[in-house]
Amino acid sequence: SLLAVCCITVSFCSNMIMVQDKVTNARGDLSMTPVKKSTLALSYYIATFVNTLIVCITAAICCFIYLAFIGWYLTLVDVLLIFLDVIILVIFGQHILLIF
C-alpha cells in the first residue's frame, strides 16, 4: 500500500516543479531557447518519471530489507514481479496526474 500511495504523491510533487516554472516564468525563459515545446514537455515527463521511480524503488528496497530481517519468503521471480509492479504503478500514477 505504501508503494501505491507513493507513486501518486511523489509524481504529484514532481509535477509541481512544472507548475512552479510557469508561475515564476522560468518556462518563458526555456521557451526562448531553440527547443521545441514537445521536447520541453517530454523532458518534464521523463524527469517526473525518473524521480518517482527512484523514490519508489528505494521504498521497495527498504521493504525488502525489512522482509530479510523478519524472514525472507520470496523467490527471485516474486522480487522481479514486484519491481515490475512498481514500474507499472509509477507509469499509471504519472498518467493519472496528466489526465487531471
XYZ file of N, CA and C in Angstrom:
300
model
N 0.826 -1.189 0.000
C 0.000 0.000 0.000
C 0.876 1.261 0.000
N 2.053 1.159 0.607
C 2.972 2.305 0.616
C 3.371 2.677 -0.809
N 3.660 1.681 -1.623
C 4.087 1.963 -2.994
C 2.940 2.492 -3.845
N 1.723 2.049 -3.562
C 0.574 2.533 -4.328
C 0.320 4.013 -4.063
N 0.518 4.440 -2.827
C 0.331 5.849 -2.492
C 1.537 6.669 -2.924
N 2.713 6.101 -2.752
C 3.959 6.811 -3.047
C 4.063 7.180 -4.529
N 3.603 6.305 -5.404
C 3.746 6.580 -6.837
C 2.909 7.766 -7.280
N 1.814 8.032 -6.592
C 0.980 9.175 -6.970
C 1.453 10.453 -6.287
N 1.772 10.373 -4.992
C 2.153 11.591 -4.274
C 3.500 12.131 -4.739
N 4.456 11.260 -4.986
C 5.760 11.727 -5.460
C 5.642 12.289 -6.873
N 4.844 11.646 -7.696
C 4.626 12.152 -9.048
C 3.930 13.513 -9.007
N 2.972 13.663 -8.105
C 2.289 14.948 -7.957
C 3.260 16.037 -7.534
N 4.103 15.739 -6.560
C 5.074 16.735 -6.093
C 6.100 17.061 -7.172
N 6.500 16.080 -7.952
C 7.443 16.340 -9.040
C 6.809 17.206 -10.126
N 5.527 17.009 -10.378
C 4.843 17.835 -11.372
C 4.633 19.256 -10.883
N 4.719 19.488 -9.587
C 4.597 20.842 -9.064
C 5.768 21.719 -9.531
N 6.892 21.110 -9.882
C 8.015 21.869 -10.431
C 7.607 22.520 -11.754
N 6.852 21.783 -12.563
C 6.386 22.335 -13.834
C 5.442 23.507 -13.583
N 4.565 23.371 -12.600
C 3.650 24.462 -12.271
C 4.427 25.656 -11.733
N 5.405 25.389 -10.892
C 6.209 26.467 -10.335
C 7.004 27.183 -11.424
N 7.467 26.441 -12.416
C 8.173 27.069 -13.535
C 7.254 27.999 -14.328
N 5.984 27.628 -14.455
C 5.042 28.510 -15.151
C 4.754 29.758 -14.328
N 4.650 29.594 -13.002
C 4.340 30.733 -12.138
C 5.497 31.718 -12.095
N 6.721 31.215 -11.978
C 7.884 32.094 -11.876
C 8.412 32.540 -13.241
N 7.744 32.131 -14.291
C 8.099 32.469 -15.672
C 9.436 31.862 -16.099
N 9.872 30.828 -15.412
C 11.057 30.104 -15.876
C 10.730 29.350 -17.161
N 9.488 29.000 -17.347
C 9.072 28.336 -18.578
C 9.226 29.283 -19.761
N 8.982 30.563 -19.534
C 9.185 31.551 -20.590
C 10.638 31.654 -20.999
N 11.525 31.539 -20.014
C 12.953 31.543 -20.322
C 13.339 30.319 -21.133
N 12.740 29.182 -20.791
C 13.053 27.961 -21.534
C 12.475 27.984 -22.940
N 11.362 28.677 -23.120
C 10.763 28.726 -24.458
C 11.530 29.653 -25.403
N 12.436 30.445 -24.865
C 13.277 31.307 -25.712
C 14.394 30.522 -26.385
N 14.669 29.350 -25.872
C 15.727 28.521 -26.449
C 15.204 27.817 -27.696
N 16.105 27.331 -28.539
C 15.643 26.649 -29.756
C 15.212 25.199 -29.499
N 14.431 25.013 -28.472
C 13.924 23.682 -28.122
C 12.426 23.665 -28.386
N 11.956 22.601 -29.014
C 10.532 22.502 -29.302
C 9.748 22.375 -28.000
N 8.507 22.805 -28.040
C 7.650 22.702 -26.854
C 7.392 21.239 -26.503
N 7.307 20.402 -27.504
C 7.090 18.980 -27.229
C 8.304 18.365 -26.540
N 9.502 18.805 -26.900
C 10.713 18.314 -26.236
C 10.759 18.776 -24.789
N 10.345 19.999 -24.552
C 10.302 20.529 -23.191
C 9.286 19.766 -22.341
N 8.125 19.491 -22.896
C 7.105 18.732 -22.170
C 7.585 17.306 -21.896
N 8.252 16.716 -22.882
C 8.780 15.367 -22.701
C 9.865 15.335 -21.631
N 10.656 16.390 -21.548
C 11.702 16.429 -20.522
C 11.098 16.524 -19.124
N 10.021 17.294 -18.957
C 9.317 17.321 -17.674
C 8.751 15.947 -17.336
N 8.177 15.290 -18.336
C 7.591 13.963 -18.139
C 8.654 12.948 -17.723
N 9.778 12.937 -18.413
C 10.845 11.982 -18.100
C 11.453 12.273 -16.733
N 11.637 13.548 -16.416
C 12.191 13.909 -15.105
C 11.262 13.474 -13.980
N 9.966 13.659 -14.163
C 8.999 13.212 -13.160
C 9.028 11.705 -13.025
N 9.101 11.001 -14.148
C 9.144 9.539 -14.121
C 10.381 9.039 -13.385
N 11.531 9.609 -13.695
C 12.785 9.164 -13.069
C 12.780 9.457 -11.572
N 12.338 10.655 -11.181
C 12.291 10.993 -9.760
C 11.359 10.072 -8.996
N 10.182 9.830 -9.542
C 9.217 8.964 -8.877
C 9.729 7.535 -8.817
N 10.359 7.081 -9.872
C 10.881 5.719 -9.889
C 11.995 5.538 -8.859
N 12.856 6.530 -8.710
C 13.938 6.438 -7.717
C 13.361 6.310 -6.315
N 12.376 7.135 -5.999
C 11.794 7.094 -4.660
C 11.062 5.772 -4.425
N 10.304 5.304 -5.403
C 9.543 4.062 -5.228
C 10.449 2.831 -5.171
N 11.503 2.796 -5.969
C 12.444 1.670 -5.908
C 13.166 1.674 -4.566
N 13.522 2.861 -4.069
C 14.158 2.951 -2.753
C 13.218 2.450 -1.661
N 11.951 2.805 -1.746
C 10.971 2.320 -0.772
C 10.817 0.800 -0.872
N 10.822 0.263 -2.082
C 10.715 -1.186 -2.250
C 11.933 -1.904 -1.673
N 13.106 -1.332 -1.872
C 14.326 -1.937 -1.313
C 14.271 -1.914 0.211
N 13.766 -0.825 0.795
C 13.610 -0.779 2.257
C 12.628 -1.847 2.733
N 11.582 -2.069 1.978
C 10.632 -3.137 2.333
C 11.291 -4.513 2.244
N 12.135 -4.716 1.243
C 12.847 -5.994 1.124
C 13.843 -6.184 2.264
N 14.472 -5.115 2.704
C 15.389 -5.208 3.850
C 14.610 -5.609 5.098
N 13.438 -5.019 5.268
C 12.589 -5.392 6.405
C 12.192 -6.863 6.318
N 11.829 -7.319 5.132
C 11.474 -8.731 4.964
C 12.655 -9.651 5.249
N 13.847 -9.201 4.926
C 15.031 -10.023 5.200
C 15.238 -10.201 6.698
N 14.887 -9.181 7.483
C 15.053 -9.283 8.930
C 13.987 -10.148 9.588
N 12.760 -10.110 9.084
C 11.706 -10.876 9.737
C 11.550 -12.287 9.170
N 12.183 -12.557 8.071
C 12.101 -13.885 7.468
C 11.747 -13.789 5.997
N 12.700 -14.068 5.162
C 12.531 -13.954 3.711
C 11.769 -15.156 3.189
N 10.731 -14.913 2.435
C 9.940 -15.998 1.865
C 9.632 -15.793 0.388
N 10.271 -14.847 -0.253
C 10.021 -14.553 -1.652
C 11.066 -15.224 -2.536
N 10.634 -15.602 -3.716
C 11.564 -16.152 -4.702
C 12.073 -15.004 -5.577
N 13.035 -15.295 -6.411
C 13.579 -14.285 -7.317
C 12.505 -13.797 -8.281
N 11.661 -14.684 -8.736
C 10.578 -14.291 -9.643
C 9.620 -13.330 -8.936
N 9.325 -13.594 -7.663
C 8.457 -12.689 -6.901
C 9.062 -11.293 -6.796
N 10.346 -11.223 -6.527
C 11.024 -9.935 -6.400
C 11.005 -9.189 -7.731
N 11.283 -9.885 -8.813
C 11.257 -9.244 -10.136
C 9.856 -8.767 -10.499
N 8.848 -9.540 -10.152
C 7.473 -9.124 -10.420
C 7.078 -7.914 -9.574
N 7.584 -7.837 -8.364
C 7.309 -6.664 -7.526
C 7.953 -5.426 -8.137
N 9.186 -5.549 -8.620
C 9.830 -4.411 -9.278
C 9.084 -4.010 -10.554
N 8.586 -4.993 -11.303
C 7.776 -4.695 -12.488
C 6.494 -3.981 -12.078
N 5.898 -4.422 -10.980
C 4.693 -3.774 -10.471
C 4.975 -2.327 -10.062
N 6.119 -2.078 -9.475
C 6.490 -0.707 -9.087
C 6.615 0.169 -10.325
N 7.221 -0.342 -11.356
C 7.373 0.430 -12.595
C 6.010 0.733 -13.208
N 5.132 -0.255 -13.224
C 3.782 -0.043 -13.765
C 3.003 0.950 -12.914
N 3.137 0.862 -11.586
C 2.476 1.821 -10.705
C 2.950 3.246 -10.969
N 4.235 3.404 -11.183
C 4.775 4.741 -11.453
C 4.234 5.271 -12.778
N 4.191 4.435 -13.787
C 3.674 4.868 -15.098
C 2.206 5.264 -14.984
N 1.388 4.432 -14.339
C -0.026 4.751 -14.208
C -0.252 5.946 -13.296
N 0.536 6.054 -12.228
C 0.407 7.197 -11.336
C 0.713 8.505 -12.036
N 1.665 8.466 -12.924
C 2.037 9.663 -13.666
C 0.978 10.001 -14.708
N 0.412 8.996 -15.364
C -0.606 9.249 -16.384
C -1.906 9.768 -15.770
N -2.219 9.310 -14.575
C -3.429 9.795 -13.912
C -3.305 11.295 -13.654
N -2.141 11.728 -13.246
C -1.946 13.160 -12.991
C -1.975 13.973 -14.274
N -1.548 13.384 -15.385
C -1.578 14.122 -16.650
C -3.001 14.282 -17.166
N -3.865 13.332 -16.808
C -5.262 13.419 -17.262
C -5.965 14.556 -16.542
N -5.715 14.669 -15.249
C -6.395 15.708 -14.476
C -5.600 16.955 -14.562
